[in-house]
Amino acid sequence: MSTYTENIQQIAQRLLKECRVEMVIGFRKGSMPLMNEPCVITQPEAVNQLVWDSNCGINLTHYLTNRKEKIGIVAKGCDSRNIVTHITENKIQREQLVIIGVPCLGMIDRRKINAMVEGDIQSVSETDDAVTVATRNGEQTFAKMDVLQQNCAVCVHRNPVIHDEMVADPVPEQNGVDQYADVAAIEAMTPDARWRFFDELLAPCIRCYACRNACPLCYCPTCFVDESKPQWVGKSQDPMDVRTFHFLRAYHCAGRCTDCGACERACPVGINMRLLTKKLNKDCLDLYGWEAGLSPDARPALDVYKANDPEDFIK
Amino acid sequence: MKNLLEHMGIEPDRLHFSWISSAESTKFVSVVREITAKVKALGPNERFVKKEAKVA
Ligand code: SF4
Ligand code: SF4
């Protein structure tokens, strides 16, 4: 992965110099360790800002919505699937894009690391399979496998599904991972236990909507949660309002979510709201054989009717 | 939608869907009978109900 940064910079420079794009969207070092930030590069001289490491978990597709320019965009596996979804939903045209594909080995979950080290993290370095963090008290090294975001640990689409350039050869896809073990565990509970489980899961939610804002699927000019005429969902901290918000947010992502993890990553109180979107992903796969964003030519599961669509829920 | 509601803990017998033509009066009666029986067996709904507005 050490060559990724250099290759991204070279590709970006070439695209900008040849005027094939007006801007390149990628990552630069963040002001805090473990948090790189999105950046837009418009000058070939500025490409040395671009970086790549395992702290690029934000989904850059978000910045493509309704853009009119020609854009180069750095995309890992999940991002590329969200780009496909954007193309399918007419939020960007394929011709506008030069997709710089990044074969991905997973992103680091900063919360896992923070929980294991004492004191503030001052710097971070990584190799292909290890992460070393330095604090005032010294250095600690972790196997990267142990500190991956949960969605990355079970990811089966690490290589970009569409790309015009690639920064490296494809990485092997993970076989035999149980993608939906967490959802299956909830399905196995009684309705009472499930109700309590989500009560507890969602109790800390402060309704900041960071999860919605981080998600590339949430691009409506006015979100249902912000509307007041009509008011679709109560705006209070009442557990029922919170639950209704989460239920509807998840449902708006049905058949579109790529489990990129941007929502969970953004949550200031660490709620795993992916347990709702993942349930819908699992249902889409089980019922319709559908996974979001794999091909710009396929129509989404909730967009097509097939004579053999399951209808057991209708009496 | 039914699946996600049940995932969140709504009882499977609480929510029902049916497709009944205006000509299918007997089906309508039997579906309503079945639903009423199932929902009665569950008792009053306690979930997704806002008790009262909280005053901050
Ligand atoms: S709902 Fe979360 S995991 Fe799914 S696409 Fe949006 S940000 Fe990514
Ligand atoms: S980001 Fe977290 S706290 Fe904010 S609305 Fe979403 S779940 Fe709630």
Coordinates of C-alpha atoms and ligand atoms in Angstrom, one line a residue:
Chain A
M1 CA 0.0 0.0 0.0
S2 CA 3.1 2.3 0.4
T3 CA 3.0 3.1 -3.3
Y4 CA -0.7 4.2 -3.3
T5 CA -0.1 7.8 -2.3
E6 CA 2.6 8.3 -5.0
N7 CA 0.5 6.7 -7.7
I8 CA -2.6 8.7 -6.8
Q9 CA -0.5 11.9 -6.9
Q10 CA 0.9 10.9 -10.3
I11 CA -2.4 10.1 -11.8
A12 CA -4.0 13.2 -10.4
Q13 CA -1.2 15.4 -11.8
R14 CA -1.5 13.8 -15.2
L15 CA -5.3 14.2 -15.3
L16 CA -5.1 17.9 -14.3
K17 CA -2.2 18.7 -16.6
E18 CA -3.9 17.1 -19.6
C19 CA -7.1 19.0 -18.6
R20 CA -9.1 15.8 -18.6
V21 CA -10.6 16.9 -15.3
E22 CA -11.2 20.2 -13.6
M23 CA -10.7 18.8 -10.2
V24 CA -9.6 15.7 -8.3
I25 CA -11.4 14.7 -5.2
G26 CA -9.3 12.7 -2.8
F27 CA -7.9 12.7 0.8
R28 CA -5.3 14.8 2.5
K29 CA -3.8 14.4 6.0
G30 CA -6.3 15.4 8.6
S31 CA -5.5 17.7 11.5
M32 CA -6.0 14.8 13.9
P33 CA -4.3 11.4 13.8
L34 CA -6.5 8.6 12.3
M35 CA -8.7 11.1 10.5
N36 CA -7.9 12.0 7.0
E37 CA -10.1 14.7 5.4
P38 CA -11.6 15.0 1.9
C39 CA -9.9 17.6 -0.3
V40 CA -10.5 19.0 -3.8
I41 CA -7.4 19.6 -5.9
T42 CA -7.7 21.9 -8.9
Q43 CA -4.0 22.7 -9.7
P44 CA -1.4 20.1 -10.8
E45 CA 1.1 21.7 -8.4
A46 CA -1.1 20.9 -5.4
V47 CA -1.3 17.1 -5.9
N48 CA 1.3 16.5 -3.3
Q49 CA -1.4 17.1 -0.7
L50 CA -3.1 13.9 -1.7
V51 CA -2.5 10.9 0.5
W52 CA -3.7 7.3 1.0
D53 CA -3.6 5.1 4.1
S54 CA -6.1 3.2 6.2
N55 CA -7.8 6.4 7.5
C56 CA -9.7 7.3 4.3
G57 CA -13.0 5.8 5.5
I58 CA -15.1 8.8 4.5
N59 CA -17.2 8.1 1.4
L60 CA -16.2 10.7 -1.3
T61 CA -19.2 9.9 -3.5
H62 CA -21.0 12.4 -1.4
Y63 CA -19.2 15.3 -3.1
L64 CA -20.3 14.3 -6.6
T65 CA -24.0 15.0 -6.2
N66 CA -25.3 17.2 -9.0
R67 CA -21.8 18.4 -10.0
K68 CA -21.5 19.7 -13.5
E69 CA -17.7 19.7 -13.9
K70 CA -15.4 16.9 -15.1
I71 CA -14.1 15.3 -12.0
G72 CA -11.4 12.8 -11.1
I73 CA -12.3 10.9 -7.9
V74 CA -10.4 8.5 -5.8
A75 CA -12.6 5.5 -5.0
K76 CA -12.2 2.4 -3.0
G77 CA -14.5 -0.6 -3.4
C78 CA -17.5 0.7 -1.5
D79 CA -17.1 4.3 -2.9
S80 CA -17.1 2.9 -6.4
R81 CA -20.4 1.1 -5.7
N82 CA -21.9 4.4 -4.4
I83 CA -20.6 6.1 -7.5
V84 CA -22.5 3.5 -9.6
T85 CA -25.6 4.2 -7.5
H86 CA -25.2 7.9 -8.1
I87 CA -25.0 7.2 -11.9
T88 CA -28.1 5.0 -11.7
E89 CA -29.9 7.7 -9.8
N90 CA -28.9 10.4 -12.3
K91 CA -26.9 12.4 -9.7
I92 CA -23.8 12.4 -11.9
Q93 CA -23.1 11.3 -15.4
R94 CA -20.5 8.6 -16.1
E95 CA -18.9 10.7 -18.8
Q96 CA -18.1 13.4 -16.3
L97 CA -15.9 11.1 -14.2
V98 CA -12.4 9.7 -14.2
I99 CA -12.5 7.2 -11.5
I100 CA -9.2 6.5 -9.8
G101 CA -9.7 3.1 -8.3
V102 CA -8.1 2.0 -5.1
P103 CA -7.9 -1.7 -4.2
C104 CA -8.8 -1.5 -0.5
L105 CA -7.4 -3.5 2.4
G106 CA -9.8 -2.1 4.9
M107 CA -10.1 1.1 7.0
I108 CA -9.0 1.5 10.6
D109 CA -11.7 1.9 13.3
R110 CA -10.2 4.8 15.4
R111 CA -12.5 3.9 18.2
K112 CA -11.0 0.5 18.6
I113 CA -7.6 2.0 18.8
N114 CA -8.6 4.7 21.2
A115 CA -10.1 2.1 23.5
M116 CA -6.8 0.2 23.6
V117 CA -4.3 3.0 24.2
E118 CA -3.9 5.3 27.1
G119 CA -3.5 9.0 26.6
D120 CA -3.8 11.1 23.4
I121 CA -2.5 9.6 20.2
Q122 CA 0.2 11.9 18.8
S123 CA 1.1 10.1 15.6
V124 CA 0.2 7.0 13.6
S125 CA 2.2 4.9 11.1
E126 CA 1.3 1.7 9.3
T127 CA 2.6 -1.1 7.2
D128 CA 0.5 -3.5 5.2
D129 CA -0.6 -5.5 8.2
A130 CA 0.3 -3.5 11.3
V131 CA -0.6 -0.1 12.8
T132 CA 1.7 1.7 15.3
V133 CA 0.4 4.6 17.4
A134 CA 2.6 6.8 19.5
T135 CA 1.4 8.5 22.7
R136 CA 3.2 10.4 25.4
N137 CA 3.8 7.1 27.1
G138 CA 5.4 5.3 24.2
E139 CA 4.4 3.3 21.1
Q140 CA 2.0 0.5 20.7
T141 CA 1.6 -1.7 17.7
F142 CA -1.6 -3.5 16.6
A143 CA -2.3 -6.1 13.9
K144 CA -4.4 -4.2 11.4
M145 CA -6.8 -7.1 11.2
D146 CA -7.8 -6.5 14.8
V147 CA -8.5 -2.8 14.4
L148 CA -10.4 -2.7 11.2
Q149 CA -13.9 -1.2 10.9
Q150 CA -16.4 -4.0 11.2
N151 CA -17.8 -3.4 7.7
C152 CA -14.3 -3.7 6.3
A153 CA -13.6 -6.9 8.1
V154 CA -16.5 -8.6 6.4
C155 CA -16.2 -6.7 3.0
V156 CA -16.5 -8.8 -0.1
H157 CA -16.1 -6.0 -2.7
R158 CA -12.7 -4.5 -1.9
N159 CA -11.8 -3.8 -5.5
P160 CA -13.5 -0.9 -7.3
V161 CA -16.4 -2.2 -9.5
I162 CA -15.8 0.6 -12.0
H163 CA -12.7 2.6 -12.6
D164 CA -10.7 4.4 -15.4
E165 CA -7.4 4.3 -13.6
M166 CA -6.1 1.9 -11.0
V167 CA -3.5 2.8 -8.4
A168 CA -2.4 -0.8 -7.9
D169 CA -3.3 -4.4 -9.0
P170 CA -6.5 -5.7 -7.5
V171 CA -6.3 -7.2 -4.0
P172 CA -7.7 -10.7 -3.4
E173 CA -11.4 -10.6 -2.3
Q174 CA -12.2 -12.1 1.0
N175 CA -13.9 -15.5 0.7
G176 CA -15.9 -17.3 3.3
V177 CA -16.6 -14.3 5.5
D178 CA -20.0 -14.3 7.2
Q179 CA -21.2 -10.9 6.2
Y180 CA -24.4 -10.9 8.1
A181 CA -23.6 -12.7 11.3
D182 CA -24.5 -9.6 13.4
V183 CA -27.9 -9.2 11.7
A184 CA -28.6 -12.9 12.0
A185 CA -27.9 -12.8 15.7
I186 CA -30.7 -10.1 16.1
E187 CA -33.1 -12.0 13.8
A188 CA -32.7 -15.0 16.2
M189 CA -34.0 -13.0 19.2
T190 CA -37.6 -12.8 20.3
P191 CA -39.5 -9.7 19.3
D192 CA -39.3 -8.5 22.9
A193 CA -35.6 -8.9 23.0
R194 CA -35.2 -7.1 19.6
W195 CA -37.3 -4.2 20.8
R196 CA -35.1 -3.9 23.9
F197 CA -31.9 -4.3 21.9
F198 CA -32.8 -1.3 19.7
D199 CA -34.0 0.7 22.7
E200 CA -30.5 0.4 24.1
L201 CA -28.7 0.8 20.9
L202 CA -30.4 4.0 20.0
A203 CA -30.7 5.5 23.5
P204 CA -27.5 7.6 23.3
C205 CA -28.6 9.2 20.0
I206 CA -28.6 13.0 20.1
R207 CA -30.2 13.4 16.7
C208 CA -27.3 15.4 15.3
Y209 CA -27.9 13.7 11.9
A210 CA -24.2 13.2 11.3
C211 CA -25.0 9.7 10.1
R212 CA -27.4 11.1 7.5
N213 CA -25.0 13.8 6.5
A214 CA -22.1 11.4 6.0
C215 CA -24.1 9.1 3.8
P216 CA -23.7 9.6 0.0
L217 CA -27.3 8.3 -0.4
C218 CA -28.7 11.2 1.5
Y219 CA -28.7 14.0 -1.0
C220 CA -32.3 15.2 -1.0
P221 CA -32.5 19.0 -1.0
T222 CA -34.8 18.9 2.1
C223 CA -34.6 15.7 4.2
F224 CA -37.8 14.3 5.6
V225 CA -36.4 15.0 9.1
D226 CA -36.1 18.7 8.5
E227 CA -39.5 19.2 7.0
S228 CA -42.2 20.8 9.1
K229 CA -45.1 20.9 6.7
P230 CA -46.0 18.1 6.9
Q231 CA -43.9 17.0 9.8
W232 CA -43.1 13.4 9.0
V233 CA -41.3 12.6 12.2
G234 CA -41.3 14.2 15.7
K235 CA -38.2 16.2 16.3
S236 CA -37.8 15.5 20.0
Q237 CA -35.5 13.2 21.9
D238 CA -38.4 10.9 22.8
P239 CA -37.3 7.3 22.2
M240 CA -40.1 6.8 19.8
D241 CA -39.1 9.9 17.7
V242 CA -35.5 8.7 17.7
R243 CA -36.6 5.2 16.6
T244 CA -38.9 6.5 13.9
F245 CA -36.0 8.6 12.5
H246 CA -33.7 5.7 12.4
F247 CA -36.3 3.4 10.9
L248 CA -37.1 5.8 8.1
R249 CA -33.5 6.8 7.5
A250 CA -32.6 3.1 7.1
Y251 CA -35.6 2.5 4.8
H252 CA -34.6 5.4 2.5
C253 CA -31.3 3.5 2.0
A254 CA -33.0 0.2 1.1
G255 CA -31.5 -1.5 -1.9
R256 CA -29.0 1.4 -2.2
C257 CA -26.7 1.0 0.9
T258 CA -23.2 -0.4 0.2
D259 CA -22.3 -0.8 3.9
C260 CA -19.5 1.6 3.4
G261 CA -19.6 2.5 7.1
A262 CA -19.5 6.2 6.7
C263 CA -22.6 6.7 8.9
E264 CA -21.3 4.7 11.8
R265 CA -17.9 6.4 11.5
A266 CA -19.5 9.8 11.7
C267 CA -21.6 9.2 14.8
P268 CA -20.2 11.2 17.8
V269 CA -21.7 8.7 20.3
G270 CA -20.7 5.5 18.5
I271 CA -24.0 4.1 17.6
N272 CA -23.9 1.2 15.1
M273 CA -27.0 2.2 13.1
R274 CA -25.7 -0.1 10.3
L275 CA -27.6 -2.9 12.0
L276 CA -30.7 -1.4 10.4
T277 CA -29.4 -0.8 6.9
K278 CA -27.6 -4.1 6.9
K279 CA -30.8 -5.9 7.7
L280 CA -32.3 -4.4 4.5
N281 CA -29.1 -5.3 2.6
K282 CA -29.5 -8.8 3.8
D283 CA -33.1 -8.9 2.8
C284 CA -32.3 -7.5 -0.6
L285 CA -29.8 -10.2 -1.1
D286 CA -31.9 -13.0 0.2
L287 CA -35.2 -12.0 -1.5
Y288 CA -34.0 -10.4 -4.7
G289 CA -30.4 -11.5 -5.1
W290 CA -29.5 -7.8 -5.1
E291 CA -26.4 -6.0 -3.9
A292 CA -26.3 -2.3 -4.5
G293 CA -24.0 -0.6 -7.0
L294 CA -22.4 -3.5 -8.7
S295 CA -23.2 -2.4 -12.2
P296 CA -24.5 0.8 -13.8
D297 CA -26.6 -1.3 -16.2
A298 CA -28.7 -3.1 -13.5
R299 CA -31.9 -1.5 -12.1
P300 CA -32.2 -1.5 -8.3
A301 CA -34.2 -4.1 -6.5
L302 CA -37.0 -1.7 -5.4
D303 CA -37.2 -0.3 -8.9
V304 CA -38.2 -3.5 -10.9
Y305 CA -41.0 -5.9 -10.8
K306 CA -40.4 -9.6 -11.4
A307 CA -43.2 -12.2 -11.6
N308 CA -41.4 -14.3 -9.1
D309 CA -40.8 -11.5 -6.5
P310 CA -41.5 -13.0 -3.1
E311 CA -45.0 -12.0 -1.8
D312 CA -45.5 -14.2 1.3
F313 CA -46.2 -11.1 3.3
I314 CA -49.4 -10.4 1.3
K315 CA -52.3 -12.5 2.4
Chain B
M1 CA -40.9 -2.6 5.6
K2 CA -42.6 -5.3 7.5
N3 CA -39.3 -7.1 7.8
L4 CA -37.5 -4.0 9.2
L5 CA -40.3 -3.2 11.7
E6 CA -40.1 -6.8 12.9
H7 CA -36.3 -6.5 13.0
M8 CA -36.8 -3.6 15.4
G9 CA -39.1 -5.7 17.6
I10 CA -42.6 -5.2 16.2
E11 CA -44.6 -8.5 16.7
P12 CA -44.9 -10.5 13.5
D13 CA -48.7 -10.6 13.9
R14 CA -49.1 -6.9 14.4
L15 CA -48.8 -5.7 10.8
H16 CA -50.7 -7.3 7.9
F17 CA -50.8 -6.8 4.2
S18 CA -53.4 -8.1 1.8
W19 CA -54.6 -7.6 -1.7
I20 CA -58.3 -7.9 -2.1
S21 CA -60.3 -7.0 -5.1
S22 CA -63.6 -5.1 -4.6
A23 CA -65.3 -8.3 -6.0
E24 CA -63.8 -10.5 -3.3
S25 CA -66.1 -9.9 -0.5
T26 CA -65.7 -13.3 1.2
K27 CA -61.9 -12.9 1.1
F28 CA -62.3 -9.5 2.7
V29 CA -64.4 -10.9 5.5
S30 CA -62.0 -13.8 6.2
V31 CA -58.9 -11.7 6.1
V32 CA -60.4 -9.1 8.5
R33 CA -61.5 -11.9 10.8
E34 CA -58.1 -13.4 10.8
I35 CA -56.3 -10.1 11.4
T36 CA -58.7 -9.1 14.3
A37 CA -58.1 -12.5 16.0
K38 CA -54.3 -12.2 15.7
V39 CA -54.2 -8.6 16.9
K40 CA -56.5 -9.3 19.7
A41 CA -54.4 -12.2 20.8
L42 CA -51.4 -9.8 21.0
G43 CA -53.3 -7.2 23.0
P44 CA -53.0 -3.4 22.8
N45 CA -49.9 -2.1 20.9
E46 CA -47.2 -0.6 23.2
R47 CA -44.6 -0.1 20.6
F48 CA -44.0 2.9 18.3
V49 CA -46.4 4.8 20.6
K50 CA -45.3 8.1 22.0
K51 CA -46.5 8.2 25.6
E52 CA -46.6 11.9 26.0
A53 CA -44.6 14.8 24.8
K54 CA -41.6 15.4 27.0
V55 CA -41.1 18.9 28.2
A56 CA -37.5 19.9 28.3
Ligands
SF4_1 S1 -26.3 4.0 5.1 FE1 -24.2 4.1 6.0 S2 -23.2 2.3 5.2 FE2 -25.0 2.6 3.9 S3 -24.3 3.8 2.2 FE3 -25.0 5.3 3.7 S4 -23.2 5.8 4.9 FE4 -22.7 3.9 3.8
SF4_2 S1 -24.9 10.3 14.0 FE1 -25.3 9.1 15.9 S2 -26.1 10.6 17.4 FE2 -26.2 11.6 15.3 S3 -28.3 11.2 14.6 FE3 -27.0 9.6 13.8 S4 -27.1 7.9 15.3 FE4 -27.9 9.8 16.3

